[in-house]
Every structure is written in structure tokens, then in C-alpha cells.
Amino acid sequence: AQTVTQSQPEMSVQEAETVTLSCTYDTSENNYYLFWYKQPPSRQMILVIRQEAYKQQNATENRFSVNFQKAAKSFSLKISDSQLGDTAMYFCAFIHGAGSYQLTFGKGTKLSVIP
Amino acid sequence: NAGVTQTPKFRILKIGQSMTLQCAQDMNHNYMYWYRQDPGMGLKLIYYSVGAGITDKGEVPNGYNVSRSTTEDFPLRLELAAPSQTSVYFCASSYSSVGATNEKLFFGSGTQLSVL
């Protein structure tokens, strides 16, 4: 079974600075997808970014980008120009491709953006 | 569009009581899911459905039941509530499998359930 590990339970960053959240995963498959979800205090789960394993190019979405290292099974999230609204729990998630149904989540990293 | 709507938002149950968590989506999505989120943990899949009349177990199905009589609704039934079921429950939906190109999950806002 696949596992997702987020080794940083909590992190903080100064407003306007850059922060990187770590995620590693374990799988023997070659076709899969990786995600970062944001959960603010409102509890709503919000998709931040996704990465297809077959794509070598790292995904980017405005201030959010990933560093996908397939051989190392690493999938870190970089947040640039951090804003107060980025304060939230961040979850890394994994799913196999080809019609899989079950997303596997990490335990999350609590990010605090300090004014 | 309302998206994915969950009710209630909060509920307290006594041990042994039963209840149904409601979930509805208005996006004509085929796939629907129930997740639970325990304190300090990520989400774990309880049940999922790939269409009306079709349901299947996820990672943590014990103590729960589901039904999918319509495309829009996917209720989660708790029978004989136990303290171990204290959690936040999320319903989600997608048009096709999340393990597909450009597909994404749409989440409801969650139900905080406490069993005392």
C-alpha cells in the first residue's frame, strides 16, 4: 500500500517570504498523481496544485510551485511571497492512475504566516 | 451552483445512537466519496460510489453504511455510534476518477461529529 509522509508537523514563515513544505511517498507503481491541498480554519479542503508523475515539468499555480523528484519519491511545495491568507493546514496526497478511487493523504503540515 | 452540500455542520451523539450524514451535489458528478479526518491526521476514505446504485468500501468502512439511490445524493449512515467515530466527516465528488488527467475532487465543508 502507498504511504505519504509529511515530516514537518508545523512551520512558520514571515509574510512576503518563501517557504517549502516537504512530502515523500512510497509506491511501486509508475503511473500516479500527486496533490497539495490547503485546509484553512474554515475547514474547507482546497486543491492547491497537482502533478502527474509522467510529466517531468514541475507544476506551478501562481505563487505555488512544486519540486517533483520522481526517483527520490519527493514532492515538496514552495509558497512564494507568503500571505496571511496562506495560514492553513497543508496536506500532500497521492493516487494511482488508471481509474483509482482512493486518495491517500499525509498527516499534514500546519503553516503559520507571521505578519 | 451550490457544489457539495453537507448537513448537519455539527452534531453530538450519545454512544449507541444512530444518525445519517447527508451529502448532495449539483454538478452531475458520477463519483462521490466519504472521508473522515481524525485530529492531527489526514483524510481517510470510508466509502465511495461510482454511480447511482454502486457503492464500495474504502480504507475504514467499519461502523458505517452508505447508499446511492440518485446521482445527487450520497448519505452516510452511522449505526450504534462509538467514541472512536468522533471525527470530522467530509463528502466529496468528482466527474470521473481522480486518478485521471485534469480531474479534481470537490469537497463539502464537513460535519464535526462528537460521540460522548
PDB file of C-alpha atoms in Angstrom:
ATOM      1  CA  ALA A   1       0.000   0.000   0.000  1.00  0.00           C
ATOM      2  CA  GLN A   2       1.135   3.508  -0.711  1.00  0.00           C
ATOM      3  CA  THR A   3       2.121   5.845   2.103  1.00  0.00           C
ATOM      4  CA  VAL A   4       2.537   9.599   2.235  1.00  0.00           C
ATOM      5  CA  THR A   5       4.837  11.211   4.795  1.00  0.00           C
ATOM      6  CA  GLN A   6       4.934  14.849   5.786  1.00  0.00           C
ATOM      7  CA  SER A   7       7.820  15.235   8.205  1.00  0.00           C
ATOM      8  CA  GLN A   8       7.088  18.815   9.308  1.00  0.00           C
ATOM      9  CA  PRO A   9       4.103  18.974  11.686  1.00  0.00           C
ATOM     10  CA  GLU A  10       4.350  22.759  11.959  1.00  0.00           C
ATOM     11  CA  MET A  11       6.127  25.567  10.142  1.00  0.00           C
ATOM     12  CA  SER A  12       6.087  29.329  10.195  1.00  0.00           C
ATOM     13  CA  VAL A  13       7.156  31.970   7.699  1.00  0.00           C
ATOM     14  CA  GLN A  14       7.305  35.737   7.654  1.00  0.00           C
ATOM     15  CA  GLU A  15       4.874  37.486   5.389  1.00  0.00           C
ATOM     16  CA  ALA A  16       6.321  38.002   1.879  1.00  0.00           C
ATOM     17  CA  GLU A  17       8.977  35.319   2.427  1.00  0.00           C
ATOM     18  CA  THR A  18       9.228  31.907   0.776  1.00  0.00           C
ATOM     19  CA  VAL A  19       8.574  28.592   2.489  1.00  0.00           C
ATOM     20  CA  THR A  20       8.904  24.974   1.362  1.00  0.00           C
ATOM     21  CA  LEU A  21       6.791  22.130   2.703  1.00  0.00           C
ATOM     22  CA  SER A  22       8.130  18.588   2.352  1.00  0.00           C
ATOM     23  CA  CYS A  23       6.377  15.421   1.276  1.00  0.00           C
ATOM     24  CA  THR A  24       7.651  11.963   0.464  1.00  0.00           C
ATOM     25  CA  TYR A  25       5.672   8.989  -0.747  1.00  0.00           C
ATOM     26  CA  ASP A  26       6.161   5.334  -1.329  1.00  0.00           C
ATOM     27  CA  THR A  27       4.829   3.380  -4.267  1.00  0.00           C
ATOM     28  CA  SER A  28       5.932   0.675  -6.642  1.00  0.00           C
ATOM     29  CA  GLU A  29       3.735   1.986  -9.436  1.00  0.00           C
ATOM     30  CA  ASN A  30       4.864   4.195 -12.283  1.00  0.00           C
ATOM     31  CA  ASN A  31       1.578   5.951 -13.098  1.00  0.00           C
ATOM     32  CA  TYR A  32       0.210   8.170 -10.356  1.00  0.00           C
ATOM     33  CA  TYR A  33      -0.804  11.703  -9.389  1.00  0.00           C
ATOM     34  CA  LEU A  34       0.242  13.916  -6.511  1.00  0.00           C
ATOM     35  CA  PHE A  35      -1.651  16.775  -4.932  1.00  0.00           C
ATOM     36  CA  TRP A  36      -1.313  19.504  -2.362  1.00  0.00           C
ATOM     37  CA  TYR A  37      -4.496  20.511  -0.548  1.00  0.00           C
ATOM     38  CA  LYS A  38      -4.962  23.523   1.692  1.00  0.00           C
ATOM     39  CA  GLN A  39      -7.302  23.440   4.695  1.00  0.00           C
ATOM     40  CA  PRO A  40      -7.801  26.871   6.265  1.00  0.00           C
ATOM     41  CA  PRO A  41      -9.531  27.305   9.648  1.00  0.00           C
ATOM     42  CA  SER A  42     -12.850  27.273   7.786  1.00  0.00           C
ATOM     43  CA  ARG A  43     -12.197  23.529   7.319  1.00  0.00           C
ATOM     44  CA  GLN A  44     -12.823  23.656   3.574  1.00  0.00           C
ATOM     45  CA  MET A  45     -10.436  21.449   1.555  1.00  0.00           C
ATOM     46  CA  ILE A  46      -8.990  23.415  -1.363  1.00  0.00           C
ATOM     47  CA  LEU A  47      -6.865  21.962  -4.149  1.00  0.00           C
ATOM     48  CA  VAL A  48      -3.657  23.972  -4.445  1.00  0.00           C
ATOM     49  CA  ILE A  49      -1.753  22.095  -7.137  1.00  0.00           C
ATOM     50  CA  ARG A  50      -1.482  18.703  -8.828  1.00  0.00           C
ATOM     51  CA  GLN A  51       1.324  16.875 -10.567  1.00  0.00           C
ATOM     52  CA  GLU A  52       1.149  13.973 -12.985  1.00  0.00           C
ATOM     53  CA  ALA A  53       4.010  11.528 -12.456  1.00  0.00           C
ATOM     54  CA  TYR A  54       4.587  11.144 -16.179  1.00  0.00           C
ATOM     55  CA  LYS A  55       5.303  14.857 -16.551  1.00  0.00           C
ATOM     56  CA  GLN A  56       8.887  15.910 -15.930  1.00  0.00           C
ATOM     57  CA  GLN A  57       7.986  19.592 -15.720  1.00  0.00           C
ATOM     58  CA  ASN A  58       7.140  20.816 -12.241  1.00  0.00           C
ATOM     59  CA  ALA A  59       3.621  22.174 -11.840  1.00  0.00           C
ATOM     60  CA  THR A  60       3.080  25.824 -10.937  1.00  0.00           C
ATOM     61  CA  GLU A  61      -0.002  27.807  -9.930  1.00  0.00           C
ATOM     62  CA  ASN A  62       0.708  31.495  -9.378  1.00  0.00           C
ATOM     63  CA  ARG A  63       2.718  31.708  -6.112  1.00  0.00           C
ATOM     64  CA  PHE A  64       2.656  27.927  -5.607  1.00  0.00           C
ATOM     65  CA  SER A  65       5.095  25.560  -7.240  1.00  0.00           C
ATOM     66  CA  VAL A  66       6.313  22.028  -6.645  1.00  0.00           C
ATOM     67  CA  ASN A  67       9.658  20.293  -6.784  1.00  0.00           C
ATOM     68  CA  PHE A  68       8.847  16.806  -8.025  1.00  0.00           C
ATOM     69  CA  GLN A  69      11.738  14.362  -7.734  1.00  0.00           C
ATOM     70  CA  LYS A  70      10.376  11.061  -9.032  1.00  0.00           C
ATOM     71  CA  ALA A  71      13.435   8.947  -8.344  1.00  0.00           C
ATOM     72  CA  ALA A  72      13.619  10.210  -4.774  1.00  0.00           C
ATOM     73  CA  LYS A  73       9.786   9.974  -4.409  1.00  0.00           C
ATOM     74  CA  SER A  74       9.726  13.533  -3.144  1.00  0.00           C
ATOM     75  CA  PHE A  75       7.065  16.171  -3.797  1.00  0.00           C
ATOM     76  CA  SER A  76       7.677  19.466  -1.999  1.00  0.00           C
ATOM     77  CA  LEU A  77       5.510  22.583  -2.178  1.00  0.00           C
ATOM     78  CA  LYS A  78       7.053  26.039  -2.416  1.00  0.00           C
ATOM     79  CA  ILE A  79       4.988  29.072  -1.497  1.00  0.00           C
ATOM     80  CA  SER A  80       6.477  32.356  -2.666  1.00  0.00           C
ATOM     81  CA  ASP A  81       5.574  35.805  -1.360  1.00  0.00           C
ATOM     82  CA  SER A  82       3.678  34.269   1.572  1.00  0.00           C
ATOM     83  CA  GLN A  83       0.436  35.984   2.507  1.00  0.00           C
ATOM     84  CA  LEU A  84      -1.574  35.931   5.717  1.00  0.00           C
ATOM     85  CA  GLY A  85      -4.289  34.032   3.890  1.00  0.00           C
ATOM     86  CA  ASP A  86      -1.848  31.172   3.326  1.00  0.00           C
ATOM     87  CA  THR A  87      -2.121  30.270   7.023  1.00  0.00           C
ATOM     88  CA  ALA A  88      -3.624  26.780   6.963  1.00  0.00           C
ATOM     89  CA  MET A  89      -3.014  23.047   7.191  1.00  0.00           C
ATOM     90  CA  TYR A  90      -1.426  21.686   4.038  1.00  0.00           C
ATOM     91  CA  PHE A  91      -1.918  18.082   3.037  1.00  0.00           C
ATOM     92  CA  CYS A  92       0.054  16.128   0.497  1.00  0.00           C
ATOM     93  CA  ALA A  93      -1.961  13.404  -1.250  1.00  0.00           C
ATOM     94  CA  PHE A  94      -1.328  10.580  -3.692  1.00  0.00           C
ATOM     95  CA  ILE A  95      -3.430   8.462  -6.014  1.00  0.00           C
ATOM     96  CA  HIS A  96      -2.588   5.794  -8.522  1.00  0.00           C
ATOM     97  CA  GLY A  97      -3.703   6.465 -12.057  1.00  0.00           C
ATOM     98  CA  ALA A  98      -5.812   4.296 -14.319  1.00  0.00           C
ATOM     99  CA  GLY A  99      -9.160   4.677 -12.576  1.00  0.00           C
ATOM    100  CA  SER A 100      -8.070   4.561  -8.954  1.00  0.00           C
ATOM    101  CA  TYR A 101     -10.516   5.868  -6.367  1.00  0.00           C
ATOM    102  CA  GLN A 102      -8.620   6.232  -3.124  1.00  0.00           C
ATOM    103  CA  LEU A 103      -6.609   9.323  -2.358  1.00  0.00           C
ATOM    104  CA  THR A 104      -4.005   8.687   0.342  1.00  0.00           C
ATOM    105  CA  PHE A 105      -3.266  11.732   2.492  1.00  0.00           C
ATOM    106  CA  GLY A 106      -0.325  12.655   4.656  1.00  0.00           C
ATOM    107  CA  LYS A 107      -0.861  13.888   8.211  1.00  0.00           C
ATOM    108  CA  GLY A 108      -0.457  17.497   7.214  1.00  0.00           C
ATOM    109  CA  THR A 109       1.765  20.486   7.960  1.00  0.00           C
ATOM    110  CA  LYS A 110       0.380  23.435   9.885  1.00  0.00           C
ATOM    111  CA  LEU A 111       1.697  26.620   8.282  1.00  0.00           C
ATOM    112  CA  SER A 112       1.518  29.946  10.068  1.00  0.00           C
ATOM    113  CA  VAL A 113       2.288  33.156   8.192  1.00  0.00           C
ATOM    114  CA  ILE A 114       3.546  35.808  10.594  1.00  0.00           C
ATOM    115  CA  PRO A 115       2.878  39.499   9.886  1.00  0.00           C
TER     116      PRO A 115
ATOM    117  CA  ASN B   1     -24.118  26.073  -8.275  1.00  0.00           C
ATOM    118  CA  ALA B   2     -24.019  25.128  -4.609  1.00  0.00           C
ATOM    119  CA  GLY B   3     -21.324  22.474  -5.189  1.00  0.00           C
ATOM    120  CA  VAL B   4     -21.186  19.811  -2.464  1.00  0.00           C
ATOM    121  CA  THR B   5     -23.566  20.430   0.440  1.00  0.00           C
ATOM    122  CA  GLN B   6     -23.258  18.589   3.739  1.00  0.00           C
ATOM    123  CA  THR B   7     -25.667  18.638   6.646  1.00  0.00           C
ATOM    124  CA  PRO B   8     -25.510  18.992   9.569  1.00  0.00           C
ATOM    125  CA  LYS B   9     -22.340  21.008  10.235  1.00  0.00           C
ATOM    126  CA  PHE B  10     -22.111  19.895  13.863  1.00  0.00           C
ATOM    127  CA  ARG B  11     -23.658  17.047  15.827  1.00  0.00           C
ATOM    128  CA  ILE B  12     -23.246  15.446  19.226  1.00  0.00           C
ATOM    129  CA  LEU B  13     -24.348  11.837  19.631  1.00  0.00           C
ATOM    130  CA  LYS B  14     -24.589   9.573  22.620  1.00  0.00           C
ATOM    131  CA  ILE B  15     -22.938   6.157  22.472  1.00  0.00           C
ATOM    132  CA  GLY B  16     -25.240   3.699  20.717  1.00  0.00           C
ATOM    133  CA  GLN B  17     -27.294   6.311  18.874  1.00  0.00           C
ATOM    134  CA  SER B  18     -27.624   6.307  15.095  1.00  0.00           C
ATOM    135  CA  MET B  19     -27.656   9.127  12.579  1.00  0.00           C
ATOM    136  CA  THR B  20     -27.348   9.897   8.905  1.00  0.00           C
ATOM    137  CA  LEU B  21     -24.977  12.479   7.471  1.00  0.00           C
ATOM    138  CA  GLN B  22     -26.412  14.000   4.341  1.00  0.00           C
ATOM    139  CA  CYS B  23     -24.448  14.880   1.231  1.00  0.00           C
ATOM    140  CA  ALA B  24     -25.735  16.322  -2.025  1.00  0.00           C
ATOM    141  CA  GLN B  25     -24.006  17.663  -5.122  1.00  0.00           C
ATOM    142  CA  ASP B  26     -25.487  19.598  -8.026  1.00  0.00           C
ATOM    143  CA  MET B  27     -22.635  19.219 -10.517  1.00  0.00           C
ATOM    144  CA  ASN B  28     -23.886  15.981 -12.095  1.00  0.00           C
ATOM    145  CA  HIS B  29     -20.817  14.180 -10.800  1.00  0.00           C
ATOM    146  CA  ASN B  30     -20.702  10.411 -11.118  1.00  0.00           C
ATOM    147  CA  TYR B  31     -18.226   9.784  -8.315  1.00  0.00           C
ATOM    148  CA  MET B  32     -18.893  10.544  -4.671  1.00  0.00           C
ATOM    149  CA  TYR B  33     -16.815   9.844  -1.567  1.00  0.00           C
ATOM    150  CA  TRP B  34     -16.952   9.939   2.198  1.00  0.00           C
ATOM    151  CA  TYR B  35     -13.784  10.724   4.150  1.00  0.00           C
ATOM    152  CA  ARG B  36     -13.115  11.095   7.846  1.00  0.00           C
ATOM    153  CA  GLN B  37     -10.442  13.297   9.380  1.00  0.00           C
ATOM    154  CA  ASP B  38      -9.271  12.456  12.878  1.00  0.00           C
ATOM    155  CA  PRO B  39      -7.373  15.076  14.909  1.00  0.00           C
ATOM    156  CA  GLY B  40      -3.813  15.526  13.650  1.00  0.00           C
ATOM    157  CA  MET B  41      -4.364  13.141  10.757  1.00  0.00           C
ATOM    158  CA  GLY B  42      -5.039  13.285   7.065  1.00  0.00           C
ATOM    159  CA  LEU B  43      -8.285  12.202   5.491  1.00  0.00           C
ATOM    160  CA  LYS B  44      -9.147   8.510   5.210  1.00  0.00           C
ATOM    161  CA  LEU B  45     -11.656   7.093   2.736  1.00  0.00           C
ATOM    162  CA  ILE B  46     -14.722   5.420   4.272  1.00  0.00           C
ATOM    163  CA  TYR B  47     -16.876   4.597   1.230  1.00  0.00           C
ATOM    164  CA  TYR B  48     -17.146   5.696  -2.348  1.00  0.00           C
ATOM    165  CA  SER B  49     -19.601   5.405  -5.213  1.00  0.00           C
ATOM    166  CA  VAL B  50     -19.010   5.478  -8.962  1.00  0.00           C
ATOM    167  CA  GLY B  51     -22.660   5.976  -9.847  1.00  0.00           C
ATOM    168  CA  ALA B  52     -26.233   5.507  -8.681  1.00  0.00           C
ATOM    169  CA  GLY B  53     -26.721   2.057  -7.215  1.00  0.00           C
ATOM    170  CA  ILE B  54     -22.985   1.325  -6.954  1.00  0.00           C
ATOM    171  CA  THR B  55     -21.006   1.671  -3.735  1.00  0.00           C
ATOM    172  CA  ASP B  56     -17.797   0.188  -2.402  1.00  0.00           C
ATOM    173  CA  LYS B  57     -15.708   0.179   0.748  1.00  0.00           C
ATOM    174  CA  GLY B  58     -12.716   2.380   1.271  1.00  0.00           C
ATOM    175  CA  GLU B  59      -9.960   2.125   3.862  1.00  0.00           C
ATOM    176  CA  VAL B  60     -12.075   2.486   7.058  1.00  0.00           C
ATOM    177  CA  PRO B  61     -15.664   1.265   6.392  1.00  0.00           C
ATOM    178  CA  ASN B  62     -16.449  -0.482   9.702  1.00  0.00           C
ATOM    179  CA  GLY B  63     -19.373   1.039  11.577  1.00  0.00           C
ATOM    180  CA  TYR B  64     -20.775   2.859   8.526  1.00  0.00           C
ATOM    181  CA  ASN B  65     -23.193   2.241   5.702  1.00  0.00           C
ATOM    182  CA  VAL B  66     -23.955   4.149   2.537  1.00  0.00           C
ATOM    183  CA  SER B  67     -26.476   4.157  -0.258  1.00  0.00           C
ATOM    184  CA  ARG B  68     -26.619   5.899  -3.620  1.00  0.00           C
ATOM    185  CA  SER B  69     -30.156   5.900  -4.981  1.00  0.00           C
ATOM    186  CA  THR B  70     -29.675   9.052  -7.055  1.00  0.00           C
ATOM    187  CA  THR B  71     -26.734  10.739  -8.754  1.00  0.00           C
ATOM    188  CA  GLU B  72     -27.074  13.772  -6.482  1.00  0.00           C
ATOM    189  CA  ASP B  73     -27.239  12.208  -3.004  1.00  0.00           C
ATOM    190  CA  PHE B  74     -24.827  10.039  -1.043  1.00  0.00           C
ATOM    191  CA  PRO B  75     -25.859   9.713   2.623  1.00  0.00           C
ATOM    192  CA  LEU B  76     -23.597   8.133   5.246  1.00  0.00           C
ATOM    193  CA  ARG B  77     -25.273   6.147   7.997  1.00  0.00           C
ATOM    194  CA  LEU B  78     -23.712   5.588  11.424  1.00  0.00           C
ATOM    195  CA  GLU B  79     -25.229   2.708  13.341  1.00  0.00           C
ATOM    196  CA  LEU B  80     -24.520   2.303  17.070  1.00  0.00           C
ATOM    197  CA  ALA B  81     -22.221   5.312  17.374  1.00  0.00           C
ATOM    198  CA  ALA B  82     -18.963   4.793  19.278  1.00  0.00           C
ATOM    199  CA  PRO B  83     -16.423   7.314  20.660  1.00  0.00           C
ATOM    200  CA  SER B  84     -13.957   6.114  18.012  1.00  0.00           C
ATOM    201  CA  GLN B  85     -16.237   7.672  15.398  1.00  0.00           C
ATOM    202  CA  THR B  86     -15.655  11.156  16.773  1.00  0.00           C
ATOM    203  CA  SER B  87     -14.211  12.896  13.755  1.00  0.00           C
ATOM    204  CA  VAL B  88     -14.781  15.434  11.016  1.00  0.00           C
ATOM    205  CA  TYR B  89     -16.557  13.882   8.050  1.00  0.00           C
ATOM    206  CA  PHE B  90     -16.098  15.186   4.523  1.00  0.00           C
ATOM    207  CA  CYS B  91     -18.135  14.360   1.474  1.00  0.00           C
ATOM    208  CA  ALA B  92     -16.538  14.894  -1.921  1.00  0.00           C
ATOM    209  CA  SER B  93     -17.420  14.408  -5.558  1.00  0.00           C
ATOM    210  CA  SER B  94     -15.784  14.279  -8.962  1.00  0.00           C
ATOM    211  CA  TYR B  95     -16.976  13.775 -12.521  1.00  0.00           C
ATOM    212  CA  SER B  96     -14.663  10.836 -13.119  1.00  0.00           C
ATOM    213  CA  SER B  97     -11.893   9.086 -11.220  1.00  0.00           C
ATOM    214  CA  VAL B  98      -9.436  11.416  -9.512  1.00  0.00           C
ATOM    215  CA  GLY B  99      -6.777   9.164 -10.977  1.00  0.00           C
ATOM    216  CA  ALA B 100      -7.491  10.697 -14.366  1.00  0.00           C
ATOM    217  CA  THR B 101      -5.983  13.599 -16.197  1.00  0.00           C
ATOM    218  CA  ASN B 102      -7.225  17.024 -15.044  1.00  0.00           C
ATOM    219  CA  GLU B 103      -9.777  15.566 -12.657  1.00  0.00           C
ATOM    220  CA  LYS B 104     -10.224  17.074  -9.213  1.00  0.00           C
ATOM    221  CA  LEU B 105     -12.221  16.473  -6.063  1.00  0.00           C
ATOM    222  CA  PHE B 106     -14.807  18.960  -4.861  1.00  0.00           C
ATOM    223  CA  PHE B 107     -15.252  18.862  -1.098  1.00  0.00           C
ATOM    224  CA  GLY B 108     -18.117  19.799   1.161  1.00  0.00           C
ATOM    225  CA  SER B 109     -17.455  21.909   4.244  1.00  0.00           C
ATOM    226  CA  GLY B 110     -17.501  18.952   6.617  1.00  0.00           C
ATOM    227  CA  THR B 111     -19.508  17.688   9.592  1.00  0.00           C
ATOM    228  CA  GLN B 112     -17.964  17.799  13.054  1.00  0.00           C
ATOM    229  CA  LEU B 113     -19.306  14.756  14.925  1.00  0.00           C
ATOM    230  CA  SER B 114     -18.702  14.039  18.597  1.00  0.00           C
ATOM    231  CA  VAL B 115     -19.775  10.785  20.230  1.00  0.00           C
ATOM    232  CA  LEU B 116     -19.953  11.012  24.013  1.00  0.00           C
TER     233      LEU B 116
END
